[in-house]
PDB file of C-alpha atoms in Angstrom:
ATOM      1  CA  MET A   1       7.922 114.588 116.784  1.00  0.00           C
ATOM      2  CA  LEU A   2      10.993 113.905 114.752  1.00  0.00           C
ATOM      3  CA  SER A   3       9.749 112.325 111.557  1.00  0.00           C
ATOM      4  CA  LYS A   4      12.237 113.792 109.107  1.00  0.00           C
ATOM      5  CA  ASN A   5      15.960 114.166 109.525  1.00  0.00           C
ATOM      6  CA  PRO A   6      16.590 117.905 110.068  1.00  0.00           C
ATOM      7  CA  VAL A   7      20.227 117.575 109.006  1.00  0.00           C
ATOM      8  CA  GLU A   8      21.449 116.881 105.499  1.00  0.00           C
ATOM      9  CA  LEU A   9      23.712 113.975 106.396  1.00  0.00           C
ATOM     10  CA  GLU A  10      24.921 113.554 102.834  1.00  0.00           C
ATOM     11  CA  LYS A  11      26.697 116.907 103.179  1.00  0.00           C
ATOM     12  CA  LEU A  12      28.701 115.669 106.168  1.00  0.00           C
ATOM     13  CA  GLU A  13      31.686 113.365 105.986  1.00  0.00           C
ATOM     14  CA  GLY A  14      33.242 110.653 108.092  1.00  0.00           C
ATOM     15  CA  ARG A  15      33.241 111.047 111.861  1.00  0.00           C
ATOM     16  CA  LYS A  16      31.246 114.271 111.689  1.00  0.00           C
ATOM     17  CA  ARG A  17      28.430 112.394 109.954  1.00  0.00           C
ATOM     18  CA  ASP A  18      28.639 109.523 112.439  1.00  0.00           C
ATOM     19  CA  LYS A  19      28.453 111.872 115.433  1.00  0.00           C
ATOM     20  CA  GLU A  20      25.432 113.612 113.930  1.00  0.00           C
ATOM     21  CA  ILE A  21      23.737 110.259 113.281  1.00  0.00           C
ATOM     22  CA  LEU A  22      24.203 109.324 116.935  1.00  0.00           C
ATOM     23  CA  ARG A  23      22.877 112.679 118.131  1.00  0.00           C
ATOM     24  CA  LEU A  24      19.825 112.341 115.890  1.00  0.00           C
ATOM     25  CA  GLY A  25      19.273 108.846 117.249  1.00  0.00           C
ATOM     26  CA  MET A  26      19.342 110.253 120.781  1.00  0.00           C
ATOM     27  CA  ILE A  27      16.861 112.978 119.851  1.00  0.00           C
ATOM     28  CA  ALA A  28      14.493 110.396 118.366  1.00  0.00           C
ATOM     29  CA  GLU A  29      14.728 108.192 121.453  1.00  0.00           C
ATOM     30  CA  LEU A  30      14.161 111.111 123.829  1.00  0.00           C
ATOM     31  CA  ASP A  31      11.153 112.138 121.777  1.00  0.00           C
ATOM     32  CA  ALA A  32       9.809 108.582 121.958  1.00  0.00           C
ATOM     33  CA  ILE A  33      10.295 108.503 125.748  1.00  0.00           C
ATOM     34  CA  SER A  34       8.325 111.706 126.100  1.00  0.00           C
ATOM     35  CA  LEU A  35       5.540 110.420 123.861  1.00  0.00           C
ATOM     36  CA  TYR A  36       5.188 107.058 125.624  1.00  0.00           C
ATOM     37  CA  GLU A  37       5.224 108.648 129.077  1.00  0.00           C
ATOM     38  CA  GLN A  38       2.561 111.164 128.023  1.00  0.00           C
ATOM     39  CA  LEU A  39       0.414 108.397 126.568  1.00  0.00           C
ATOM     40  CA  ALA A  40       0.836 106.345 129.748  1.00  0.00           C
ATOM     41  CA  GLU A  41      -0.287 109.323 131.793  1.00  0.00           C
ATOM     42  CA  ALA A  42      -3.316 109.811 129.548  1.00  0.00           C
ATOM     43  CA  THR A  43      -4.670 106.259 129.636  1.00  0.00           C
ATOM     44  CA  GLN A  44      -6.956 104.891 132.325  1.00  0.00           C
ATOM     45  CA  ASP A  45      -6.112 101.299 131.388  1.00  0.00           C
ATOM     46  CA  GLU A  46      -3.443  99.935 133.743  1.00  0.00           C
ATOM     47  CA  GLN A  47      -2.267  97.269 131.291  1.00  0.00           C
ATOM     48  CA  ILE A  48      -1.718  99.835 128.545  1.00  0.00           C
ATOM     49  CA  LYS A  49      -0.002 102.131 131.053  1.00  0.00           C
ATOM     50  CA  ARG A  50       2.401  99.356 132.157  1.00  0.00           C
ATOM     51  CA  VAL A  51       3.291  98.473 128.564  1.00  0.00           C
ATOM     52  CA  LEU A  52       3.855 102.106 127.562  1.00  0.00           C
ATOM     53  CA  LEU A  53       6.084 102.735 130.582  1.00  0.00           C
ATOM     54  CA  ASP A  54       8.041  99.552 129.853  1.00  0.00           C
ATOM     55  CA  ILE A  55       8.585 100.686 126.272  1.00  0.00           C
ATOM     56  CA  ALA A  56       9.679 104.131 127.510  1.00  0.00           C
ATOM     57  CA  LYS A  57      12.198 102.413 129.792  1.00  0.00           C
ATOM     58  CA  GLU A  58      13.612 100.483 126.822  1.00  0.00           C
ATOM     59  CA  GLU A  59      13.992 103.747 124.916  1.00  0.00           C
ATOM     60  CA  LYS A  60      16.065 105.090 127.824  1.00  0.00           C
ATOM     61  CA  THR A  61      18.424 102.153 127.310  1.00  0.00           C
ATOM     62  CA  HIS A  62      18.687 103.112 123.648  1.00  0.00           C
ATOM     63  CA  VAL A  63      19.649 106.673 124.643  1.00  0.00           C
ATOM     64  CA  GLY A  64      22.444 105.185 126.734  1.00  0.00           C
ATOM     65  CA  GLU A  65      23.637 103.081 123.818  1.00  0.00           C
ATOM     66  CA  PHE A  66      23.759 106.068 121.485  1.00  0.00           C
ATOM     67  CA  LEU A  67      25.501 108.165 124.153  1.00  0.00           C
ATOM     68  CA  ALA A  68      28.113 105.475 124.797  1.00  0.00           C
ATOM     69  CA  LEU A  69      28.958 105.377 121.096  1.00  0.00           C
ATOM     70  CA  LEU A  70      29.001 109.166 120.827  1.00  0.00           C
ATOM     71  CA  LEU A  71      31.398 109.487 123.753  1.00  0.00           C
ATOM     72  CA  LYS A  72      33.776 107.065 122.013  1.00  0.00           C
ATOM     73  CA  LEU A  73      33.805 109.285 118.920  1.00  0.00           C
ATOM     74  CA  ASP A  74      33.695 112.762 120.459  1.00  0.00           C
ATOM     75  CA  GLN A  75      36.308 113.451 123.126  1.00  0.00           C
ATOM     76  CA  GLU A  76      35.168 117.063 123.535  1.00  0.00           C
ATOM     77  CA  GLN A  77      31.601 115.893 124.217  1.00  0.00           C
ATOM     78  CA  LYS A  78      32.937 113.435 126.790  1.00  0.00           C
ATOM     79  CA  GLU A  79      34.978 116.124 128.546  1.00  0.00           C
ATOM     80  CA  GLU A  80      32.147 118.664 128.555  1.00  0.00           C
ATOM     81  CA  LEU A  81      29.675 116.097 129.847  1.00  0.00           C
ATOM     82  CA  GLU A  82      32.015 115.406 132.763  1.00  0.00           C
ATOM     83  CA  LYS A  83      32.451 119.137 133.409  1.00  0.00           C
ATOM     84  CA  GLY A  84      28.689 119.540 133.483  1.00  0.00           C
ATOM     85  CA  ARG A  85      28.341 116.661 135.930  1.00  0.00           C
ATOM     86  CA  LYS A  86      30.954 118.183 138.254  1.00  0.00           C
ATOM     87  CA  GLU A  87      29.407 121.662 138.068  1.00  0.00           C
ATOM     88  CA  THR A  88      26.012 120.237 138.933  1.00  0.00           C
ATOM     89  CA  GLU A  89      27.472 118.344 141.900  1.00  0.00           C
ATOM     90  CA  GLU A  90      29.132 121.512 143.175  1.00  0.00           C
ATOM     91  CA  LEU A  91      25.967 123.584 142.786  1.00  0.00           C
ATOM     92  CA  SER A  92      23.609 121.029 144.267  1.00  0.00           C
ATOM     93  CA  GLY A  93      25.827 119.858 147.109  1.00  0.00           C
TER      94      GLY A  93
END
């Protein structure tokens, strides 16, 4: 789990720092989703399972929020994401 920032943000400046912050936020949210879904799978208690899956769903929204901000700041990321989407469509029919 991501408990310590693996990047020395103080060494980055301006937009580069902001983009890295957003990427780290996405990593943390994806890690949280994985954790909550694994915990939900492990429990036998349906109430706990429902709550964990609801929390995981909220984390997915957070990923979207970070991604939306990142795509505003990083045009190359936006373009490459679209290229990846198109390539996947072509390959998967």
